């Protein structure tokens, strides 16, 4: 009987590099479940994306380990392929928002076992001007924090690093004048932050993305925060975000399967916590149930 083939990609520097101590246990779990394993530690940015795009069809399953950025690369590579294969995920980053949404265990050993014993779950994937994101596209305040925060700092204090780095920026917060179109609606105004998500958490904060989040319904959850005009409005926004209660006119929240964002200047975006480039005009839409990720049967 021919063995099933598994490609295992991992970021050796993700999190605290703990995977180096778990590697034998992880690979042993794959082999015991009947897989012939090819192991590839990523060598540089986009390495995982390129390897998946070119070689995923040679395997029955692709498993990756790293943070959200590693998963983003693997999914992006898979989205560029006509023939797709399921993806297993072993989270090892400092935040791992999407793993939280999928209820993938934090234990690497348990996540590895799940990757080869769970069931495929078809997830929505975001299309951002032809690029892809797994769970979040964002602009404005806090969005450059992920790639501006050093890996060492992320490893040491986890998602608190994002908060600390973000607070430093409040005195020089910039707003952007935007026209945002979705369905038959149009919003125009000055915004300091926006996120388009398919996740139950963002930046390590659970439930901040909205209620009744489903990862395969073909819809995003959108949050847009207007520029506060005075300290009272700023406090109103902070209170709403802290208490997770939508009781302010300064924050727009809605669901949509696509939207356009038009700006007067180029705005820096992040896709799954990684730098996504500067753009004036952005078209974002959900590709429903586009990629299969292995999850627990109880999800």
mmCIF file of C-alpha atoms in Angstrom, residues 54-165:
data_model
loop_
_atom_site.group_PDB
_atom_site.id
_atom_site.type_symbol
_atom_site.label_atom_id
_atom_site.label_comp_id
_atom_site.label_asym_id
_atom_site.label_seq_id
_atom_site.Cartn_x
_atom_site.Cartn_y
_atom_site.Cartn_z
ATOM 1 C CA UNK A 54 4.778 24.966 -6.816
ATOM 2 C CA UNK A 55 4.742 21.662 -4.935
ATOM 3 C CA UNK A 56 1.532 21.208 -2.903
ATOM 4 C CA UNK A 57 0.059 18.961 -5.604
ATOM 5 C CA UNK A 58 2.748 16.360 -4.881
ATOM 6 C CA UNK A 59 1.290 15.772 -1.407
ATOM 7 C CA UNK A 60 -1.960 14.624 0.193
ATOM 8 C CA UNK A 61 -1.654 17.103 3.071
ATOM 9 C CA UNK A 62 0.344 20.270 3.823
ATOM 10 C CA UNK A 63 0.996 21.040 7.495
ATOM 11 C CA UNK A 64 2.548 24.317 8.602
ATOM 12 C CA UNK A 65 3.808 25.592 11.928
ATOM 13 C CA UNK A 66 4.427 29.222 12.766
ATOM 14 C CA UNK A 67 2.423 32.339 13.498
ATOM 15 C CA UNK A 68 -0.441 33.872 11.548
ATOM 16 C CA UNK A 69 2.037 35.140 8.935
ATOM 17 C CA UNK A 70 3.222 31.605 8.172
ATOM 18 C CA UNK A 71 -0.359 30.389 7.799
ATOM 19 C CA UNK A 72 -1.067 33.375 5.541
ATOM 20 C CA UNK A 73 1.812 32.391 3.244
ATOM 21 C CA UNK A 74 0.693 28.768 3.026
ATOM 22 C CA UNK A 75 -2.926 29.714 2.325
ATOM 23 C CA UNK A 76 -1.873 32.348 -0.232
ATOM 24 C CA UNK A 77 0.253 29.765 -2.028
ATOM 25 C CA UNK A 78 -2.671 27.334 -2.027
ATOM 26 C CA UNK A 79 -5.055 29.984 -3.377
ATOM 27 C CA UNK A 80 -2.786 30.449 -6.395
ATOM 28 C CA UNK A 81 -3.192 26.782 -7.265
ATOM 29 C CA UNK A 82 -5.967 25.169 -9.265
ATOM 30 C CA UNK A 83 -5.517 21.830 -7.481
ATOM 31 C CA UNK A 84 -5.736 22.417 -3.731
ATOM 32 C CA UNK A 85 -4.988 20.077 -0.838
ATOM 33 C CA UNK A 86 -6.034 20.390 2.837
ATOM 34 C CA UNK A 87 -3.882 22.349 5.292
ATOM 35 C CA UNK A 88 -3.038 21.369 8.860
ATOM 36 C CA UNK A 89 -1.900 24.100 11.243
ATOM 37 C CA UNK A 90 0.322 23.918 14.336
ATOM 38 C CA UNK A 91 0.327 27.422 15.877
ATOM 39 C CA UNK A 92 3.616 28.621 17.372
ATOM 40 C CA UNK A 93 3.423 32.410 17.037
ATOM 41 C CA UNK A 94 2.844 35.042 19.707
ATOM 42 C CA UNK A 95 -0.849 35.670 18.984
ATOM 43 C CA UNK A 96 -2.365 32.990 16.681
ATOM 44 C CA UNK A 97 -5.766 34.615 16.205
ATOM 45 C CA UNK A 98 -6.997 32.267 13.522
ATOM 46 C CA UNK A 99 -5.997 29.134 15.439
ATOM 47 C CA UNK A 100 -8.183 30.464 18.242
ATOM 48 C CA UNK A 101 -11.101 30.810 15.812
ATOM 49 C CA UNK A 102 -10.616 27.227 14.612
ATOM 50 C CA UNK A 103 -10.217 25.894 18.181
ATOM 51 C CA UNK A 104 -6.842 24.389 17.318
ATOM 52 C CA UNK A 105 -5.024 23.355 20.535
ATOM 53 C CA UNK A 106 -2.192 25.559 21.822
ATOM 54 C CA UNK A 107 -0.174 22.419 22.577
ATOM 55 C CA UNK A 108 2.015 21.685 19.554
ATOM 56 C CA UNK A 109 1.798 17.936 20.131
ATOM 57 C CA UNK A 110 -2.019 18.026 20.261
ATOM 58 C CA UNK A 111 -2.207 20.332 17.228
ATOM 59 C CA UNK A 112 0.086 17.971 15.282
ATOM 60 C CA UNK A 113 -2.127 15.002 16.150
ATOM 61 C CA UNK A 114 -5.210 16.982 15.108
ATOM 62 C CA UNK A 115 -3.575 17.921 11.775
ATOM 63 C CA UNK A 116 -3.445 14.246 10.775
ATOM 64 C CA UNK A 117 -6.608 12.985 12.487
ATOM 65 C CA UNK A 118 -9.131 15.818 12.154
ATOM 66 C CA UNK A 119 -11.520 16.657 9.324
ATOM 67 C CA UNK A 120 -11.268 19.276 6.541
ATOM 68 C CA UNK A 121 -13.197 22.500 7.160
ATOM 69 C CA UNK A 122 -13.716 24.770 4.132
ATOM 70 C CA UNK A 123 -12.876 28.347 5.227
ATOM 71 C CA UNK A 124 -13.612 31.630 3.536
ATOM 72 C CA UNK A 125 -10.505 33.474 2.323
ATOM 73 C CA UNK A 126 -10.226 37.205 1.715
ATOM 74 C CA UNK A 127 -9.194 38.596 -1.664
ATOM 75 C CA UNK A 128 -7.446 41.969 -1.352
ATOM 76 C CA UNK A 129 -6.680 43.543 -4.729
ATOM 77 C CA UNK A 130 -5.712 40.077 -5.969
ATOM 78 C CA UNK A 131 -3.670 39.165 -2.899
ATOM 79 C CA UNK A 132 -5.038 36.963 -0.115
ATOM 80 C CA UNK A 133 -5.595 37.138 3.615
ATOM 81 C CA UNK A 134 -6.843 34.474 5.983
ATOM 82 C CA UNK A 135 -8.559 36.426 8.729
ATOM 83 C CA UNK A 136 -7.841 40.190 8.790
ATOM 84 C CA UNK A 137 -7.072 43.154 6.551
ATOM 85 C CA UNK A 138 -6.621 46.403 8.467
ATOM 86 C CA UNK A 139 -5.428 50.007 8.239
ATOM 87 C CA UNK A 140 -4.722 52.875 10.607
ATOM 88 C CA UNK A 141 -3.950 52.993 14.323
ATOM 89 C CA UNK A 142 -2.269 49.818 15.647
ATOM 90 C CA UNK A 143 -2.076 48.118 12.235
ATOM 91 C CA UNK A 144 1.666 48.550 11.747
ATOM 92 C CA UNK A 145 2.288 47.395 15.306
ATOM 93 C CA UNK A 146 2.659 43.738 14.369
ATOM 94 C CA UNK A 147 5.502 44.250 11.921
ATOM 95 C CA UNK A 148 7.028 47.180 13.859
ATOM 96 C CA UNK A 149 7.256 45.105 17.050
ATOM 97 C CA UNK A 150 10.431 43.041 17.219
ATOM 98 C CA UNK A 151 10.199 39.253 17.238
ATOM 99 C CA UNK A 152 12.118 39.290 20.527
ATOM 100 C CA UNK A 153 9.532 41.556 22.129
ATOM 101 C CA UNK A 154 6.662 39.463 20.758
ATOM 102 C CA UNK A 155 8.276 36.333 22.192
ATOM 103 C CA UNK A 156 8.779 37.935 25.594
ATOM 104 C CA UNK A 157 5.387 39.491 26.282
ATOM 105 C CA UNK A 158 3.033 38.184 23.594
ATOM 106 C CA UNK A 159 0.106 40.330 22.492
ATOM 107 C CA UNK A 160 0.765 42.895 25.265
ATOM 108 C CA UNK A 161 3.597 44.013 22.955
ATOM 109 C CA UNK A 162 1.030 45.132 20.410
ATOM 110 C CA UNK A 163 -0.847 47.220 22.971
ATOM 111 C CA UNK A 164 2.304 48.905 24.288
ATOM 112 C CA UNK A 165 3.494 49.725 20.790
#
